[in-house]
mmCIF file with all atom_site columns, C-alpha atoms in Angstrom:
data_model
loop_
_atom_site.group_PDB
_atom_site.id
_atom_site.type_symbol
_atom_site.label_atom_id
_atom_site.label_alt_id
_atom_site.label_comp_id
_atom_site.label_asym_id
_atom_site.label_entity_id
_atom_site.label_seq_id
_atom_site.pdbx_PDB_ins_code
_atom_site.Cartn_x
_atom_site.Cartn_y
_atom_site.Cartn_z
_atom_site.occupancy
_atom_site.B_iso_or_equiv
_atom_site.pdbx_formal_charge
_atom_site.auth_seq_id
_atom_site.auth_comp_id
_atom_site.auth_asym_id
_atom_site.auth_atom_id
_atom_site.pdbx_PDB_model_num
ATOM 1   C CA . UNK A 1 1   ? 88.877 -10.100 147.228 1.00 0.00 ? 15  UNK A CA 1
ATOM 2   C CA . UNK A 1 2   ? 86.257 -12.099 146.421 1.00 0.00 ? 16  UNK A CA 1
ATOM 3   C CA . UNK A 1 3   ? 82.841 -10.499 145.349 1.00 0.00 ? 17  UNK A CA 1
ATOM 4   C CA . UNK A 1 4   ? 80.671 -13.807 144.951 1.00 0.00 ? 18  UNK A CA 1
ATOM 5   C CA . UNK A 1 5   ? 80.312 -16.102 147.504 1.00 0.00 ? 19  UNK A CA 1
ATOM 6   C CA . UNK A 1 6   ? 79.974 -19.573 146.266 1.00 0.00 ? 20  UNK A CA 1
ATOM 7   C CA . UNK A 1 7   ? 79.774 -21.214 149.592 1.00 0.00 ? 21  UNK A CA 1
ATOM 8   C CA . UNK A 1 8   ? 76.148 -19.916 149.978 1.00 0.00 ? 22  UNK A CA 1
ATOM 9   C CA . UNK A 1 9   ? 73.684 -22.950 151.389 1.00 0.00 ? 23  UNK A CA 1
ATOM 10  C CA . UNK A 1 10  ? 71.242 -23.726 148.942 1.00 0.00 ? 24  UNK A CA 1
ATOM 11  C CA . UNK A 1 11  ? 67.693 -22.907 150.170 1.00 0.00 ? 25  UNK A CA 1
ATOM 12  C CA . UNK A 1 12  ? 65.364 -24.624 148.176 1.00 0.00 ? 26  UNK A CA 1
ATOM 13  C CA . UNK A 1 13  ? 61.780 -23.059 148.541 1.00 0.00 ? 27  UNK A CA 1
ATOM 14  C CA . UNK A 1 14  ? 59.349 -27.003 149.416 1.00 0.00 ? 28  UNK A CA 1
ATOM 15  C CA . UNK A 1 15  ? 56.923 -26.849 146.957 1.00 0.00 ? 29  UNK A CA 1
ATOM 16  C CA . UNK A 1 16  ? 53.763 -28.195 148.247 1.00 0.00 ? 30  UNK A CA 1
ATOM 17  C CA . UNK A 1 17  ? 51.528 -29.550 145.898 1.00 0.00 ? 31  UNK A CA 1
ATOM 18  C CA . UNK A 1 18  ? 47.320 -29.232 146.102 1.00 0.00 ? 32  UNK A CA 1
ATOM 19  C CA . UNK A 1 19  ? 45.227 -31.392 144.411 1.00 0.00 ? 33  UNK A CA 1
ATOM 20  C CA . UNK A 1 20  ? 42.888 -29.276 143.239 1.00 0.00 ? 34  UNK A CA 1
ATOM 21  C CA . UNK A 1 21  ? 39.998 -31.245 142.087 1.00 0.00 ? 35  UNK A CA 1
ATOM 22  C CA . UNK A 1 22  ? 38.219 -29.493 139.184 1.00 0.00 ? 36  UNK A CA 1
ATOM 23  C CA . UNK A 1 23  ? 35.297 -30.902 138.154 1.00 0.00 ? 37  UNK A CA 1
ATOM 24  C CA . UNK A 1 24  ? 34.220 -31.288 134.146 1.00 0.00 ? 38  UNK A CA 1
ATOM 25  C CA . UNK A 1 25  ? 30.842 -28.585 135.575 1.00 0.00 ? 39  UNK A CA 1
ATOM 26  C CA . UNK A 1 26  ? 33.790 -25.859 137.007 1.00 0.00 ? 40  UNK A CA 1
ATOM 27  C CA . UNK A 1 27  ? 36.100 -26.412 133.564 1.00 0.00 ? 41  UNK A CA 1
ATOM 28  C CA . UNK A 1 28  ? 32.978 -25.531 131.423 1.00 0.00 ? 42  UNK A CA 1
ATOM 29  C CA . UNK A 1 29  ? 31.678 -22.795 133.315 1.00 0.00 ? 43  UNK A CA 1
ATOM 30  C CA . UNK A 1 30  ? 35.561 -21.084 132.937 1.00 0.00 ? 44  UNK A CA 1
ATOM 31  C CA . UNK A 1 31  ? 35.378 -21.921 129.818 1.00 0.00 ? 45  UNK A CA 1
ATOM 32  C CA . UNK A 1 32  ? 31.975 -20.272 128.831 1.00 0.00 ? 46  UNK A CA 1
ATOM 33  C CA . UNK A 1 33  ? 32.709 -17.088 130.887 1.00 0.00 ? 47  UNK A CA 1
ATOM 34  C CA . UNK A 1 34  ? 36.088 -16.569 128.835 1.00 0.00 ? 48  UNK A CA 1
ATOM 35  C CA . UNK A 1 35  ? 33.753 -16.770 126.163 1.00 0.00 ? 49  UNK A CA 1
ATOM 36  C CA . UNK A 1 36  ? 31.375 -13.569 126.865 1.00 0.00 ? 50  UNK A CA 1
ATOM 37  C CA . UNK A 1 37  ? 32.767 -11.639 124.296 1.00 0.00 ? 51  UNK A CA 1
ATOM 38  C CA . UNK A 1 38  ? 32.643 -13.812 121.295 1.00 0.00 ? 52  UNK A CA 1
ATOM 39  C CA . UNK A 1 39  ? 28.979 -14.982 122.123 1.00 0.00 ? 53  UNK A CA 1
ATOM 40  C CA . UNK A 1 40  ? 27.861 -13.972 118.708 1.00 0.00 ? 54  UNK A CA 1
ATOM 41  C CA . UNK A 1 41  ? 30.515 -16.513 116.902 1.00 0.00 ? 55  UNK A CA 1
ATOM 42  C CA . UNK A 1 42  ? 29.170 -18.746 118.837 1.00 0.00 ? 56  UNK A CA 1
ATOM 43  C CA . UNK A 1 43  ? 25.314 -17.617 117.701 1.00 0.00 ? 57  UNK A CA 1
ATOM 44  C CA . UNK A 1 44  ? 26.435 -18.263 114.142 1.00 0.00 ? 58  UNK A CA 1
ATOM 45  C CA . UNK A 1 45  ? 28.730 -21.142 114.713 1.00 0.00 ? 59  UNK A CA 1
ATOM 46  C CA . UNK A 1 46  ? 25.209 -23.232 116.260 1.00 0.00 ? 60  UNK A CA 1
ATOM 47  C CA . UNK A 1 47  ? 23.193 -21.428 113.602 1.00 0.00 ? 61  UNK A CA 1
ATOM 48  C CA . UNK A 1 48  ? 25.710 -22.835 110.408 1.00 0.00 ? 62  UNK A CA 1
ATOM 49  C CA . UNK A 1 49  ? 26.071 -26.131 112.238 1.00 0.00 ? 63  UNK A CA 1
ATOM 50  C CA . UNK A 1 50  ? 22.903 -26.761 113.280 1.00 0.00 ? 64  UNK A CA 1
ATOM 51  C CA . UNK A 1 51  ? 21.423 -25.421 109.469 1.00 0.00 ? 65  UNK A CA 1
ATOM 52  C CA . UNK A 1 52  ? 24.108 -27.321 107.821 1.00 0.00 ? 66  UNK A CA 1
ATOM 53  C CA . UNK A 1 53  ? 24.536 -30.824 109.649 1.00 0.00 ? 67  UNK A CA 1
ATOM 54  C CA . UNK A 1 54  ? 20.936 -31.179 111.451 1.00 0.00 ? 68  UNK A CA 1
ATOM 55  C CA . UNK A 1 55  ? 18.185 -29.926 109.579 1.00 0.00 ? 69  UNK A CA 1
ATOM 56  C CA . UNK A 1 56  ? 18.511 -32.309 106.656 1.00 0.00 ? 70  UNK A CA 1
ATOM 57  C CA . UNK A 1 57  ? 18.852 -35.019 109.193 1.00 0.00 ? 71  UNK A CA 1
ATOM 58  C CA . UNK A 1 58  ? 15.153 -35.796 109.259 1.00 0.00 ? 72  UNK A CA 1
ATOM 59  C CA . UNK A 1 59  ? 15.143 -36.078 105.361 1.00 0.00 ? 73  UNK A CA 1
ATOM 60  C CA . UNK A 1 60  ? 18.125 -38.548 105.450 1.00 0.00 ? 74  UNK A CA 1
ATOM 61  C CA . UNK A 1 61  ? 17.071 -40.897 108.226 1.00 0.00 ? 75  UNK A CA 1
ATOM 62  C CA . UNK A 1 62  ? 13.639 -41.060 107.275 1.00 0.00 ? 76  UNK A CA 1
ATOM 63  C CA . UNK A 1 63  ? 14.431 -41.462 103.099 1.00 0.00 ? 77  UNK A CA 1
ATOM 64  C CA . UNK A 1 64  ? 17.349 -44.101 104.216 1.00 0.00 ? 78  UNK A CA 1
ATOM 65  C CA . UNK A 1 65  ? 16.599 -45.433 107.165 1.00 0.00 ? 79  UNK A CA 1
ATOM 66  C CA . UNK A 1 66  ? 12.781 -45.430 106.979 1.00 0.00 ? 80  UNK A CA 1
ATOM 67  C CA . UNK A 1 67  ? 12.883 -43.467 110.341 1.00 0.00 ? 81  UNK A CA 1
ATOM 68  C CA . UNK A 1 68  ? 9.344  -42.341 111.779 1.00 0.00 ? 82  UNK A CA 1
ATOM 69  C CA . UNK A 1 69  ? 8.879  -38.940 110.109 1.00 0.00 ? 83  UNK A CA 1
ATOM 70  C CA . UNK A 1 70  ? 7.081  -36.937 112.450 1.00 0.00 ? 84  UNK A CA 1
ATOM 71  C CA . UNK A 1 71  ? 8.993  -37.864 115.539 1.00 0.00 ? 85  UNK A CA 1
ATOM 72  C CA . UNK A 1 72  ? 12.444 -37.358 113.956 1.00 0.00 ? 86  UNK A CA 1
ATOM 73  C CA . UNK A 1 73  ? 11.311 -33.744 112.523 1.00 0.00 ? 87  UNK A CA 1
ATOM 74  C CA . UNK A 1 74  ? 9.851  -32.952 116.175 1.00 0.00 ? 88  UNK A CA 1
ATOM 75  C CA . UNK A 1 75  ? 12.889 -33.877 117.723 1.00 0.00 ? 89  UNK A CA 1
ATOM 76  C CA . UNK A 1 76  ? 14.834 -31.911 115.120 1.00 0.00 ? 90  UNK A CA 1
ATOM 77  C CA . UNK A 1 77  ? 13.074 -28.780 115.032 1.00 0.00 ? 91  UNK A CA 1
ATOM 78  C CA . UNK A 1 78  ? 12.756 -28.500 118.868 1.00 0.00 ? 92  UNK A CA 1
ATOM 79  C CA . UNK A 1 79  ? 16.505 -28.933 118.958 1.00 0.00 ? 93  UNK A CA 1
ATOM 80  C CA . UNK A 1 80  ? 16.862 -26.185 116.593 1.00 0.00 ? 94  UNK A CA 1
ATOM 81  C CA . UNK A 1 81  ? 14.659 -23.257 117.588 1.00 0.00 ? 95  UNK A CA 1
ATOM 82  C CA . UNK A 1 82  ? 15.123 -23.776 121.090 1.00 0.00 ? 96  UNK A CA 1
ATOM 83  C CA . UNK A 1 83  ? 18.728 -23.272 120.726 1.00 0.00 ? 97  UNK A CA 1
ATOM 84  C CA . UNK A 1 84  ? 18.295 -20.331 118.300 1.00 0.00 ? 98  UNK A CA 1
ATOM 85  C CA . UNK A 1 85  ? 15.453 -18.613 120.462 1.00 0.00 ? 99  UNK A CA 1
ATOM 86  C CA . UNK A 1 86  ? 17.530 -18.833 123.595 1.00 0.00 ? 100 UNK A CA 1
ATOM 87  C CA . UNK A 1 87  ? 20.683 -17.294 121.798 1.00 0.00 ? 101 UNK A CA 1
ATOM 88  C CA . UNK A 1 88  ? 18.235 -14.966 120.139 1.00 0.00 ? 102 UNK A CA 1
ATOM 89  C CA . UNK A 1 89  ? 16.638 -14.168 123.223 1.00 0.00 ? 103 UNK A CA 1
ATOM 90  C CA . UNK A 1 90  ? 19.967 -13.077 125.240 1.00 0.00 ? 104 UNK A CA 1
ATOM 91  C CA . UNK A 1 91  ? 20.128 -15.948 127.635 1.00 0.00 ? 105 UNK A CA 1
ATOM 92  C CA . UNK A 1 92  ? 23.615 -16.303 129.617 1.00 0.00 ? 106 UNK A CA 1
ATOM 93  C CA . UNK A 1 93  ? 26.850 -17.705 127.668 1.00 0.00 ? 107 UNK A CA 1
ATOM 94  C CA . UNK A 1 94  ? 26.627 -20.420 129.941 1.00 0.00 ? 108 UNK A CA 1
ATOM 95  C CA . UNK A 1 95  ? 22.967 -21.629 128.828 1.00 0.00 ? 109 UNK A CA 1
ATOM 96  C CA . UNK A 1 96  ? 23.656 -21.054 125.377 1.00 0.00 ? 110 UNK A CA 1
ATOM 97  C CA . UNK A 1 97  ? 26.812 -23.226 124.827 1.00 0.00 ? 111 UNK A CA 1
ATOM 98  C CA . UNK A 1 98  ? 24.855 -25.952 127.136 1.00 0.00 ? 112 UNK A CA 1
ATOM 99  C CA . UNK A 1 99  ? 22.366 -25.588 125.168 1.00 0.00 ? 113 UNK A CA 1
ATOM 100 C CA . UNK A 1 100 ? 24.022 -26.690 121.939 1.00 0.00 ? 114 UNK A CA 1
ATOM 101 C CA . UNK A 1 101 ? 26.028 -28.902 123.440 1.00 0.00 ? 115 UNK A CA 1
ATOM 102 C CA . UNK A 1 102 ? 22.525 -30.614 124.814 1.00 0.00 ? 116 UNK A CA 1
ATOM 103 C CA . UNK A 1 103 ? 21.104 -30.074 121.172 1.00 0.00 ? 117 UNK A CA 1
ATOM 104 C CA . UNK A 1 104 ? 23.747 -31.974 119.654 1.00 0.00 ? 118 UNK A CA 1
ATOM 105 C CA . UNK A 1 105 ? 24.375 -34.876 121.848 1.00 0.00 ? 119 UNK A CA 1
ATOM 106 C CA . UNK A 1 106 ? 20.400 -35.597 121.247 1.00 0.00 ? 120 UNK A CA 1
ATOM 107 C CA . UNK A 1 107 ? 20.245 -35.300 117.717 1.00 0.00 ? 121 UNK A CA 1
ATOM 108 C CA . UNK A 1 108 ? 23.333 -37.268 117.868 1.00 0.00 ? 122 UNK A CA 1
ATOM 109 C CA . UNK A 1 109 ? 22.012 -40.052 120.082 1.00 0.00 ? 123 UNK A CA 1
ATOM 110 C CA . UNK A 1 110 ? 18.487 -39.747 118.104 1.00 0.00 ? 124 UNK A CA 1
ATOM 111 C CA . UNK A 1 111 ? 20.422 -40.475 114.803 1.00 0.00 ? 125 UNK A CA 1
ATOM 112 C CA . UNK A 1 112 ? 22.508 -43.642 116.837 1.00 0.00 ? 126 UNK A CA 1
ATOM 113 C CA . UNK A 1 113 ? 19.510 -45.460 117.762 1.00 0.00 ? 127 UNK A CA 1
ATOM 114 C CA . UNK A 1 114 ? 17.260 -44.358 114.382 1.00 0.00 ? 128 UNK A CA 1
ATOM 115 C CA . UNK A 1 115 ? 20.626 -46.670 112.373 1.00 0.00 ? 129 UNK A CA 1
ATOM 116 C CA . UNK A 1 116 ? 20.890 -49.154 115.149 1.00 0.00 ? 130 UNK A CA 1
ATOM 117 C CA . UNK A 1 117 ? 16.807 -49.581 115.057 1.00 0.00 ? 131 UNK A CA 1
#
């Protein structure tokens, strides 16, 4: 008497394969909705890194560097309070974390070409 049948065909379920093409704008706005709850880390995160690595920016690039004061410090400050006003101000998760990310690649590219120059 035999209770398992081992001569059972093998039916292999075809796998058929998408490609899904995500672009880099649909990965970050996933990312930034999963992010909704912890918007204020983020708030503080921008506020510590922003206070910490980009305020005395100006001071070093200018002192060092002999950067053009007033345009570094406008490009600086900008940078800074339009980021914290917009987090401040309850704008989306999505603007926010653009936001920084926007802030930061242009203080970084200001500081680039201040070295470079």
């Amino acid at each position: 008497m035999a209770t398992l049948k081992t001569s059972m065909p093998a039916n292999w379920a075809h796998s058929h394969s998408t490609d899904t093409n995500i672009s880099l704008w649909q990965k970050f706005t996933v990312f930034a909705d999963s992010q909704q709850e912890r918007k204020t880390m983020w708030f503080f995160l921008a506020l510590v890194v922003q206070g910490i690595f980009f305020l005395p920016l100006p001071v070093f690039l200018v002192y060092y560097y002999d950067a053009p004061a007033l345009p570094v410090l406008l490009i600086t400050m900008t940078c800074f309070f339009s980021t914290i006003i917009a987090y401040m101000g309850g704008a989306s998760i999505r603007a926010v974390l653009l936001m920084s990310a926007i802030s930061i690649l242009i203080q970084v590219i200001m500081s680039v070409v201040v070295i470079i120059l």
